[in-house]
CSV table of C-alpha atoms and ligand atoms in Angstrom, one decimal:
chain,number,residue,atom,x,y,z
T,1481,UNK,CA,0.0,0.0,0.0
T,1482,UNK,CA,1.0,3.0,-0.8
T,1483,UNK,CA,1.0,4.8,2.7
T,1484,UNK,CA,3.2,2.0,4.1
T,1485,UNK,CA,5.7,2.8,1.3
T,1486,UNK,CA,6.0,6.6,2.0
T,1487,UNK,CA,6.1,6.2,5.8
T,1488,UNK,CA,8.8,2.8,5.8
T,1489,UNK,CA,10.7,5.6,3.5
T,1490,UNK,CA,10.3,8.4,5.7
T,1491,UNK,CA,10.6,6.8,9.1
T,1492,UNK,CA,12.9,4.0,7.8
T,1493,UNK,CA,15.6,5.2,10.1
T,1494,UNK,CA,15.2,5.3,13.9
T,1495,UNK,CA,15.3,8.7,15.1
T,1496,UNK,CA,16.4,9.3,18.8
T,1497,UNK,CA,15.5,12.9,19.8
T,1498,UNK,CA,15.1,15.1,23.0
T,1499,UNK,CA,12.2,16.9,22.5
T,1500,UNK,CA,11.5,19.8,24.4
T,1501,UNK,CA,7.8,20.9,25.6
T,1502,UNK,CA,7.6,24.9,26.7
T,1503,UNK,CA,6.1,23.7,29.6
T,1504,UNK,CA,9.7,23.1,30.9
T,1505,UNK,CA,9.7,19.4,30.4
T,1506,UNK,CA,12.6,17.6,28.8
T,1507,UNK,CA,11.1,14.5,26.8
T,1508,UNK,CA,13.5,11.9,25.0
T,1509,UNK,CA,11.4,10.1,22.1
T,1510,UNK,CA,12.5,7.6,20.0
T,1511,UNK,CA,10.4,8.0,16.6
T,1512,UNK,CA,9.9,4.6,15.1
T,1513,UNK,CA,7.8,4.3,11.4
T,1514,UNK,CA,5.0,1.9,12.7
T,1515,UNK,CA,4.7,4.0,16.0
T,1516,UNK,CA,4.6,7.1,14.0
T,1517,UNK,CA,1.9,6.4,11.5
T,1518,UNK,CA,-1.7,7.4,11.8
T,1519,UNK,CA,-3.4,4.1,11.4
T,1520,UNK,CA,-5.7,5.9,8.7
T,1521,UNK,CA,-2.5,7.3,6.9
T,1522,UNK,CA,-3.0,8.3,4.3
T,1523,UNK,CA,0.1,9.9,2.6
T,1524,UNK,CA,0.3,13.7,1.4
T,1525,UNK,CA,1.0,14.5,-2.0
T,1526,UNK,CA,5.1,14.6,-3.1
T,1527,UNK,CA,5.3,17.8,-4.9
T,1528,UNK,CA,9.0,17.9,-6.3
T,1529,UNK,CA,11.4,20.2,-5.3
T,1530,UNK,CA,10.8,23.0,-7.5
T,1531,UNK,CA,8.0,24.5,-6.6
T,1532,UNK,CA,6.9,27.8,-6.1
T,1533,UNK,CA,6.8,27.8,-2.9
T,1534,UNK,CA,10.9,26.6,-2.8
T,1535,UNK,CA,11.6,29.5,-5.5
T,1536,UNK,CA,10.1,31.7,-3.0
T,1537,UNK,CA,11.8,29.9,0.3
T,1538,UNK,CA,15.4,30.3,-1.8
T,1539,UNK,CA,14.7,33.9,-1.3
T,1540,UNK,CA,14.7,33.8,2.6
T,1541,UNK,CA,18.2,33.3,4.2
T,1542,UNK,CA,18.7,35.3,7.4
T,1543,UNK,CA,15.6,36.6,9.0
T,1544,UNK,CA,14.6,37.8,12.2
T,1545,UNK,CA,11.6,38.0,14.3
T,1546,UNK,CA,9.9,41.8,15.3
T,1547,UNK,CA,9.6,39.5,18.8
T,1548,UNK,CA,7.9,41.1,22.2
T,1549,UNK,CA,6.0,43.8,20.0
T,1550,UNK,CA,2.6,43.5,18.1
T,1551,UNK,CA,2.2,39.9,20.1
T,1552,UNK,CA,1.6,41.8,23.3
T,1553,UNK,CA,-1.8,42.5,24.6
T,1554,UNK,CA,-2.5,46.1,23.5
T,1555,UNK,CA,-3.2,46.9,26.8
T,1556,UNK,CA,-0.2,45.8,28.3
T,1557,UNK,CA,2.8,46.2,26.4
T,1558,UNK,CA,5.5,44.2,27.2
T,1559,UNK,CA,8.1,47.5,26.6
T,1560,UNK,CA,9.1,46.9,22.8
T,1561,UNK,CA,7.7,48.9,19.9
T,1562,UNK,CA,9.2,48.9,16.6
T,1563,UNK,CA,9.3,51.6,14.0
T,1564,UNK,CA,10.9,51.9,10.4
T,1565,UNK,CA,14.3,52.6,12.2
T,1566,UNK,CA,14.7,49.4,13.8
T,1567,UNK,CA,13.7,48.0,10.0
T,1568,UNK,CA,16.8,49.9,8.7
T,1569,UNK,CA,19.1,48.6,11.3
T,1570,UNK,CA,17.9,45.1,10.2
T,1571,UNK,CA,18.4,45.5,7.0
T,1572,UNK,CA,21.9,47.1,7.3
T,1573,UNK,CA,23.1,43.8,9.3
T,1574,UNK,CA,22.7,41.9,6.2
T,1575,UNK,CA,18.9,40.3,7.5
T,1576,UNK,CA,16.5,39.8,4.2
T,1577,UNK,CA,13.6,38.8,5.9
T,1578,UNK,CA,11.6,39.7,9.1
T,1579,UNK,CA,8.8,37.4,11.1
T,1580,UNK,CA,6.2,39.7,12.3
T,1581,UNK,CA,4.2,38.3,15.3
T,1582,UNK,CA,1.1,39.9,15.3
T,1583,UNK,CA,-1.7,39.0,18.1
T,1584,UNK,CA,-4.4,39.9,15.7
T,1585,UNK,CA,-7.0,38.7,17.3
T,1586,UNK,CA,-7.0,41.5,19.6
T,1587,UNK,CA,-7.6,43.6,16.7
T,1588,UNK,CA,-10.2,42.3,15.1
T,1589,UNK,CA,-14.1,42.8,15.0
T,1590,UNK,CA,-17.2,42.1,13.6
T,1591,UNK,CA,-17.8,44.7,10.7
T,1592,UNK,CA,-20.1,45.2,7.6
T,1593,UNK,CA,-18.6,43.1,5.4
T,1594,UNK,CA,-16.4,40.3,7.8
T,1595,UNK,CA,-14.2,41.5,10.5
T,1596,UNK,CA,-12.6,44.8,10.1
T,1597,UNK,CA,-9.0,45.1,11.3
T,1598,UNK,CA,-8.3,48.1,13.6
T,1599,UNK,CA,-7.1,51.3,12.1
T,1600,UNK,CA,-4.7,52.5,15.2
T,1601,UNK,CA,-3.3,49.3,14.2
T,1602,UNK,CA,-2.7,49.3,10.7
T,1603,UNK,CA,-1.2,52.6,11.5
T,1604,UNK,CA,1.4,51.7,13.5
T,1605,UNK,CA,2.0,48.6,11.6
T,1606,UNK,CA,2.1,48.9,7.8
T,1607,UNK,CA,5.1,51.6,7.8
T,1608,UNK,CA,7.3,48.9,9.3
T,1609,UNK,CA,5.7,46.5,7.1
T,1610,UNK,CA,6.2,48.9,3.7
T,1611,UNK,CA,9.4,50.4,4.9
T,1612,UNK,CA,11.0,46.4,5.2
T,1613,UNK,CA,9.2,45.7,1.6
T,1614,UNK,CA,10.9,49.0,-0.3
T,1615,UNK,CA,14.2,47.6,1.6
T,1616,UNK,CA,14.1,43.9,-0.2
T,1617,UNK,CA,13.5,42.6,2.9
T,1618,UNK,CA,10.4,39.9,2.5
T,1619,UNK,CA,8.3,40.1,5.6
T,1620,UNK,CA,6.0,37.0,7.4
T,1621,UNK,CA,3.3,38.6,8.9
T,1622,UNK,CA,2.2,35.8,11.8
T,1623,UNK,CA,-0.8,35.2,13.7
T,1624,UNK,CA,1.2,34.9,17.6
T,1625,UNK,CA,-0.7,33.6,20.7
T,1626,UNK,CA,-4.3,33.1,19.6
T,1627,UNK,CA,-4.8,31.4,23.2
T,1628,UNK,CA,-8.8,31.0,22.8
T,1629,UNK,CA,-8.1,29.1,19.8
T,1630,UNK,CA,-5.5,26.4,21.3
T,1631,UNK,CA,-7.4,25.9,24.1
T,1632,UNK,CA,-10.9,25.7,22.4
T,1633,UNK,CA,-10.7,25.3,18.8
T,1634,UNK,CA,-14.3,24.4,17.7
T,1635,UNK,CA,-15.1,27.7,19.6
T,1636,UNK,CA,-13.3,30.1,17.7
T,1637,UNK,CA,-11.8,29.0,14.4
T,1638,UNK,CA,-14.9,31.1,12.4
T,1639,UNK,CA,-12.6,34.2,14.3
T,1640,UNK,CA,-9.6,32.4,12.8
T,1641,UNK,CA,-11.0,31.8,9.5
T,1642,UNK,CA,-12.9,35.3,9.4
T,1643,UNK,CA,-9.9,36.9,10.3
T,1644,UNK,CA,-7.6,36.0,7.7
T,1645,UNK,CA,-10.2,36.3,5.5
T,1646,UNK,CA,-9.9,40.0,6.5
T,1647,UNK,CA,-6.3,39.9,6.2
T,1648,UNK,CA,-6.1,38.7,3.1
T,1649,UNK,CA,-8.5,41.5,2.0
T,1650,UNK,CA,-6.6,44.0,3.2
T,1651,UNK,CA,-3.4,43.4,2.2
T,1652,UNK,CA,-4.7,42.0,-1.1
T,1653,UNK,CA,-2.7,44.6,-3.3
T,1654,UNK,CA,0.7,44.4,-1.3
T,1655,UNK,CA,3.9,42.9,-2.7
T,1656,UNK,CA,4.8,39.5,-3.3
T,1657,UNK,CA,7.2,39.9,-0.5
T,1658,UNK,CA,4.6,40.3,1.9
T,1659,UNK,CA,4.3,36.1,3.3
T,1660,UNK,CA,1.1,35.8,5.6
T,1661,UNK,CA,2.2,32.6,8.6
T,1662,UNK,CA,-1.5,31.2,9.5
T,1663,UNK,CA,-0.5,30.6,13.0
T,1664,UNK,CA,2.4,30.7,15.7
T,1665,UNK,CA,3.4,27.6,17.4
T,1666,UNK,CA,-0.3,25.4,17.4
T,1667,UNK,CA,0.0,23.7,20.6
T,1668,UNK,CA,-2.7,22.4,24.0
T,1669,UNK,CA,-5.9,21.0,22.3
T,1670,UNK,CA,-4.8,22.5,18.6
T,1671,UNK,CA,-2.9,19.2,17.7
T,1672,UNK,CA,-2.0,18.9,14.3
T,1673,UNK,CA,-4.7,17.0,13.4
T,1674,UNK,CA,-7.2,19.1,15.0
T,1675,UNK,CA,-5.2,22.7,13.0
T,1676,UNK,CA,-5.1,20.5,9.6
T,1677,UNK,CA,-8.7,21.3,8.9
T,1678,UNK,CA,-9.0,24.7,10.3
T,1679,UNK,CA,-5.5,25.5,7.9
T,1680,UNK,CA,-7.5,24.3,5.3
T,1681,UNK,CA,-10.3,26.5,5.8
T,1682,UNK,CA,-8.1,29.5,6.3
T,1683,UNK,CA,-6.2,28.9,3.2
T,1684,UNK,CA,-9.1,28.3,1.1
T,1685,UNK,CA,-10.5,31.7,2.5
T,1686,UNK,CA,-7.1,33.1,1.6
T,1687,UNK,CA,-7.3,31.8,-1.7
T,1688,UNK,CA,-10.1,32.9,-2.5
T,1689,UNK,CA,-9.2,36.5,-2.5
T,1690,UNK,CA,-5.3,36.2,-3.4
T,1691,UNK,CA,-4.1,32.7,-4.8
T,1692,UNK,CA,-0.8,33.5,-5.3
T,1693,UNK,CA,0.5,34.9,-2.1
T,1694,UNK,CA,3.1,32.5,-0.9
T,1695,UNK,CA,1.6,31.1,2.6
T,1696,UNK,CA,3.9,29.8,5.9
T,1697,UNK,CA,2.7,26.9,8.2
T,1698,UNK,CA,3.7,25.2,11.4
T,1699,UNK,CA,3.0,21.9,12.5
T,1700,UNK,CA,1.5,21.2,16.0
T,1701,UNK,CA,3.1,20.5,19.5
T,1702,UNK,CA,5.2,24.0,18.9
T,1703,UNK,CA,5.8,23.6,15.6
T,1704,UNK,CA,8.3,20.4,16.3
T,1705,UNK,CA,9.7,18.5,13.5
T,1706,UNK,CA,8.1,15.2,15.0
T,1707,UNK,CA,4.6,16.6,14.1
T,1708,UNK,CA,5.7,17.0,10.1
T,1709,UNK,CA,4.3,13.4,9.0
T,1710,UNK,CA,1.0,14.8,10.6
T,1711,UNK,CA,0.2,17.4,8.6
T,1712,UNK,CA,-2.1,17.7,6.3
T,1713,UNK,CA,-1.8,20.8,3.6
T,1714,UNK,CA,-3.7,21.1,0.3
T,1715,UNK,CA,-1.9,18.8,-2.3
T,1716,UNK,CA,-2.6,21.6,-5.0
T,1717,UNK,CA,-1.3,24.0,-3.2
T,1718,UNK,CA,2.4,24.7,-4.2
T,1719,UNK,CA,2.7,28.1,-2.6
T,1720,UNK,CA,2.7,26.9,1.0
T,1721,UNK,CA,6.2,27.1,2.9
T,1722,UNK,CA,6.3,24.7,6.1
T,1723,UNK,CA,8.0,26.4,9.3
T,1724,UNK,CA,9.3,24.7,12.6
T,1725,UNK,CA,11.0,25.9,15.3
T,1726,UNK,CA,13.5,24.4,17.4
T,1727,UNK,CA,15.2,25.3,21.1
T,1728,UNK,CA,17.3,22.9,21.6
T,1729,UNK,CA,19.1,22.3,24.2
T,1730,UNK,CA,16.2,23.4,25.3
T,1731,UNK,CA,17.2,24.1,29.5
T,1732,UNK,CA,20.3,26.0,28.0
T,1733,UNK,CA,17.9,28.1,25.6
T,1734,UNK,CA,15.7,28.7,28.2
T,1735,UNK,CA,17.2,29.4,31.2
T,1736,UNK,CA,16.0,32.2,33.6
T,1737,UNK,CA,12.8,31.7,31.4
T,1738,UNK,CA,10.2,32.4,33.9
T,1739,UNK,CA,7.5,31.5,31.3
T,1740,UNK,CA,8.5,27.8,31.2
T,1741,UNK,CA,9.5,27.9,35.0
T,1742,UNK,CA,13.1,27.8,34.5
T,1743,UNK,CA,13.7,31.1,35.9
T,1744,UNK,CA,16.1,29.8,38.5
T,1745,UNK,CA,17.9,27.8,36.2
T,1746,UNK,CA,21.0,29.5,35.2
T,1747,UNK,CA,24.8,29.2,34.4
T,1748,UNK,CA,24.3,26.4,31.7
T,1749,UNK,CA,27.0,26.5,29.5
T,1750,UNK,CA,27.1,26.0,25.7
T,1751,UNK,CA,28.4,23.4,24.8
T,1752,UNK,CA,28.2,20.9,27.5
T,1753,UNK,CA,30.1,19.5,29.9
T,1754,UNK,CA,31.2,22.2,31.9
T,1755,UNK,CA,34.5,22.0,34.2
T,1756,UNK,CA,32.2,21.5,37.2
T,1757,UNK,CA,29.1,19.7,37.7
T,1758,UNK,CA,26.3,21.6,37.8
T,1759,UNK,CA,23.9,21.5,40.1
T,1760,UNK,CA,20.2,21.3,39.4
T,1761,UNK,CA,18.3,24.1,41.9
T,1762,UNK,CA,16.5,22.7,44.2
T,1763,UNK,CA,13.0,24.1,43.0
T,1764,UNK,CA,13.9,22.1,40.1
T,1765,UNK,CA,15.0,18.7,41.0
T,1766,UNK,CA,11.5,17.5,40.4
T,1767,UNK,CA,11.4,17.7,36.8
T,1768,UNK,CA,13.2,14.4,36.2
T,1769,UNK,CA,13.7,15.5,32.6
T,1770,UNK,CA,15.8,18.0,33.7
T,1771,UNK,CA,17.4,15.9,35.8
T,1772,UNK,CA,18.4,13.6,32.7
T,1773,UNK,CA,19.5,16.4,30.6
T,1774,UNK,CA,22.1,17.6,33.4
T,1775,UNK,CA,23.3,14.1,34.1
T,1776,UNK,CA,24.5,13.5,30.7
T,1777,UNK,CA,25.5,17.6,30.6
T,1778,UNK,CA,27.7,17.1,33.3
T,1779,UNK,CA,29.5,14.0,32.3
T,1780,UNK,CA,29.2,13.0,28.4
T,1781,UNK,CA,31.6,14.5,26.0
T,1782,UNK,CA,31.4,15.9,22.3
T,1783,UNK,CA,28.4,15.0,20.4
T,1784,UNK,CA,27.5,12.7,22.9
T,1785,UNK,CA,26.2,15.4,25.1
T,1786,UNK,CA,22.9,16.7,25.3
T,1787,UNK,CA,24.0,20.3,25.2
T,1788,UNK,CA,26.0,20.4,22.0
T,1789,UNK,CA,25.0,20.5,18.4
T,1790,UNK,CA,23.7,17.3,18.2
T,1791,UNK,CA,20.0,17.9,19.2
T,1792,UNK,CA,19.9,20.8,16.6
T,1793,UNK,CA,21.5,18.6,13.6
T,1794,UNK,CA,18.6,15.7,14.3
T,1795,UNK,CA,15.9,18.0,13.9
T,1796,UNK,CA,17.2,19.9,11.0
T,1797,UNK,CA,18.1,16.2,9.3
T,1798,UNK,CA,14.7,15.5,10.2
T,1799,UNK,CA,13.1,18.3,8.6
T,1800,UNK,CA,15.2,18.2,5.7
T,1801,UNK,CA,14.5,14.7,5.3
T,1802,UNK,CA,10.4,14.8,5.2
T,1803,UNK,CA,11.2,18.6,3.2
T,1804,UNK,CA,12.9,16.5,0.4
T,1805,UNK,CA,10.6,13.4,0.5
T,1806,UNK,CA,7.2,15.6,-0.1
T,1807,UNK,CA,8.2,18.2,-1.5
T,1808,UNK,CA,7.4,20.9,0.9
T,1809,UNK,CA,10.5,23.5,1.4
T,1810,UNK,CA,11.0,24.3,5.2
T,1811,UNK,CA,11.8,27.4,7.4
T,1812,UNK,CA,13.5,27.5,10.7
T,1813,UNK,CA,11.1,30.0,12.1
T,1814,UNK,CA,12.4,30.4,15.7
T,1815,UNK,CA,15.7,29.9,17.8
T,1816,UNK,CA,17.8,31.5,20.0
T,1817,UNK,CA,19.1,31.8,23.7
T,1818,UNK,CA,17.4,34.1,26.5
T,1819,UNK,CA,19.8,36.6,28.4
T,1820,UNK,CA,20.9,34.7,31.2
T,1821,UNK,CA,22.8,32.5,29.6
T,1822,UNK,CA,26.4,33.7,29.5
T,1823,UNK,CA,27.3,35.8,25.9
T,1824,UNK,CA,30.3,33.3,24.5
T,1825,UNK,CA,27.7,30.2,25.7
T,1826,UNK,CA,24.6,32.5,23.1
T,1827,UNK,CA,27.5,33.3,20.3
T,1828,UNK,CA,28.6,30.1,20.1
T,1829,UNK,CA,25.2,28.4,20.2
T,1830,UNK,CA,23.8,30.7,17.4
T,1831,UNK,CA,27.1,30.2,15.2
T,1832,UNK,CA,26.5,26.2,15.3
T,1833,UNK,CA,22.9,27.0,14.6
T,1834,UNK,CA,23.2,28.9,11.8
T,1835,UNK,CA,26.0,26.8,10.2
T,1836,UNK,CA,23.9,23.5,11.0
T,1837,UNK,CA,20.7,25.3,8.9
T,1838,UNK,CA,22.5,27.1,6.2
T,1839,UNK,CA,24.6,24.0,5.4
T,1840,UNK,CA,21.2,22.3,4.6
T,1841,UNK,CA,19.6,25.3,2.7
T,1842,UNK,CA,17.1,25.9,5.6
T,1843,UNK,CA,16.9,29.3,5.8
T,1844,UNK,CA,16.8,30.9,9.6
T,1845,UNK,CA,14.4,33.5,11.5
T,1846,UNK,CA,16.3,34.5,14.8
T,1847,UNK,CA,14.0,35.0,17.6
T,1848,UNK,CA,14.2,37.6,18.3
T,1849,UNK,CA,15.5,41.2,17.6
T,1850,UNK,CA,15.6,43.6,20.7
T,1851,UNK,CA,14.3,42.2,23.5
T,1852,UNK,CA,15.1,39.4,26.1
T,1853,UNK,CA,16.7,37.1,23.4
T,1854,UNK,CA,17.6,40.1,21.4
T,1855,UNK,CA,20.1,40.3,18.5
T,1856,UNK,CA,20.0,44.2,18.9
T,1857,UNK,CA,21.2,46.1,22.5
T,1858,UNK,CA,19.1,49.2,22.4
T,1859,UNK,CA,20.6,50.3,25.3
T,1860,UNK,CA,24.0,51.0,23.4
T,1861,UNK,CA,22.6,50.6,19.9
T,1862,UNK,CA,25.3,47.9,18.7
T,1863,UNK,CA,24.4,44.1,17.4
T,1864,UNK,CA,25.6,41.6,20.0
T,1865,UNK,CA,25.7,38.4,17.3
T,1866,UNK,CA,26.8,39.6,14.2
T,1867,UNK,CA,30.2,37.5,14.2
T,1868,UNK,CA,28.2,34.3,14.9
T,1869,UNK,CA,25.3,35.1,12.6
T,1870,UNK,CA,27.2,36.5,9.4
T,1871,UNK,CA,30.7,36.1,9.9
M,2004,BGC,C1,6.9,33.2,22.0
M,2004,BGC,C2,7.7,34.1,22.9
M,2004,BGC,C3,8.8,33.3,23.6
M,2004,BGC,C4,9.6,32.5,22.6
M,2004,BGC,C5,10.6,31.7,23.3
M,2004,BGC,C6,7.8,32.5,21.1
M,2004,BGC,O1,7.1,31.8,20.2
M,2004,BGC,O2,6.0,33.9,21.3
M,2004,BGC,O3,6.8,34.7,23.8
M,2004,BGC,O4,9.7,34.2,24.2
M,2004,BGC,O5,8.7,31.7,21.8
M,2004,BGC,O6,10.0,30.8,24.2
């Protein structure tokens, strides 16, 4: 049968990963082809590997994400707002692309004709998005943090729908640099089976207004590479660009992330082991997949240890691998090392990064530009990376 073809082809080897979860967990799955396959798989279309979508995913290279801005509440701003200044700094680092997280649900309502998108919005908004566009920079406008929607999809994917119906609309006439990313990071009850038909709503709403625009999708579970055999995009849709993130090592990524509940985690070093045992604090030595990660952190050398390159090669193999079988080009959408960690651990983390993805044509979005994993230091206005990132 054909299914059991594609999937003994695409799982054929035995892929051992750590897998990370943002609730702070550290989970080590071994992905096996039987274990891995729906039991009614049935297998996408393979689209070859020239597609529109990969002439227009040849164009991305180095991106970055406009993080901690537009995905904020409007009401309370987390302290980063972006204007056409911060585009030109981007663009004079040698970026060509910026991820736009957007929280659009917040500004969108019921109008005459659909939902109608808020004006204060667009106004602070679409000179960044113009000013990247007349710079060659292409820009991914994402939908960031839709929480109604993850935790109760049935409930609100009409608003989800509806709303990049109005998106679509509105941006109709832009440039074909202008990507539109249906959703950040679907995670909680939006599994990737439960997105796949919502996607296909939204896209067939898209379409229906602008069929060429050149569309980015994520997988489920936080857009992990182990969710790819699961989704399900329109086989005659060419124009769709698939996007995954990946934080791995994820405790060294994400320490002092308060948001995870690793905000007393700190002092892990990149790459593992360091010259003295670290130990786990003691609000933490419950999390037993913590406690696995800094066993072998402490003690295993080379590529044998969970904080080196290793984890980050596997997933972009991975991705490259299920990329190349169906046809589908892929984006790393998200990466990068919070603050805490210390600056040669983050430069050399991002330089093995950024080798490991551009080696394998995946083209990288940094997360994030100013803020707490910030490329840019707005206090003294210099780049902190640019050595690791274009050097
Ligand atoms: C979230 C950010 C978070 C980052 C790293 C992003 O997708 O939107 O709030 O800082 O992931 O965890």
């Amino acid at each position: 049968m054909a299914g059991k073809t594609v999937a003994a082809t695409w799982h054929n080897r035995p892929l051992t990963q750590t897998l990370q979860v943002k609730a702070g967990q550290v989970v080590t799955l071994k992905l096996h082809a039987k274990a891995a396959t729906p039991p009614d798989f049935t297998p996408p279309k393979r689209l070859g590997n020239d597609t529109p979508a990969h002439r227009a995913s040849a164009r991305l290279k180095r991106g970055v994400n406009l993080g901690n801005g537009w995905e904020a509440p409007p009401d309370k701003s987390w302290g980063v707002h972006f204007t056409t200044a911060d585009v030109d700094r981007i663009a004079a680092e040698g970026f060509d692309h910026i991820r736009v997280p957007v929280a659009w649900h917040y500004y969108l309502k019921p109008g005459s004709n659909g939902m109608d998108i808020s004006p204060t919005l667009l106004a602070d908004l679409e000179p960044v998005l113009r000013r990247a566009l007349d710079k060659k920079l292409h820009v991914l406008l994402d939908w960031h943090h839709f929480d109604d929607l993850t935790t109760a999809p049935a409930d609100h994917s009409a608003r989800f729908i509806g709303g990049w119906e109005a998106i679509a609309r509105h941006f109709q006439a832009w440039p074909p640099g202008l990507f539109y990313e249906l959703l950040n990071e679907p995670n909680a009850a939006l599994t990737t089976e439960t997105v796949n038909p919502i996607y296909q709503k939204a896209i067939a709403a898209i379409r229906a207004i602008d069929p060429n625009r050149i569309l980015v999708v994520s997988p489920g579970h936080w857009g992990q590479v182990g969710e790819l055999d699961k989704l399900r995009l329109p086989d005659t849709d060419d124009r769709i660009i698939v996007t995954i993130h990946c934080y791995e090592p994820f405790p060294f990524t994400h320490q002092g992330a308060g948001w995870v509940g690793f905000q007393d985690l700190r002092g892990i070093i990149y790459p593992g082991p360091p010259d003295t045992p670290y130990q786990i604090p003691a609000a933490l030595r419950d999390n037993a997949g913590l406690r696995s990660f800094i066993d072998g952190y402490n003690t295993l050398p080379g590529e044998q240890n969970p904080c080196s390159a290793r984890c980050i090669s596997e997933t972009l193999d991975a991705a490259r691998t299920w990329s190349l079988y169906f046809g589908r080009p892929i984006h790393l959408g998200e990466f990068g090392s919070h603050f805490p960690a210390d600056h040669a651990s983050r430069a050399r983390y991002l330089r093995d990064v950024r080798t490991l993805t551009e080696t394998r044509n995946i083209p990288w979005t940094l997360w994030e530009w100013k803020a707490g994993f910030g490329y840019w230091n707005p206090q003294n206005n210099q780049a902190r990376f640019r050595n690791s990132l274009f050097e």
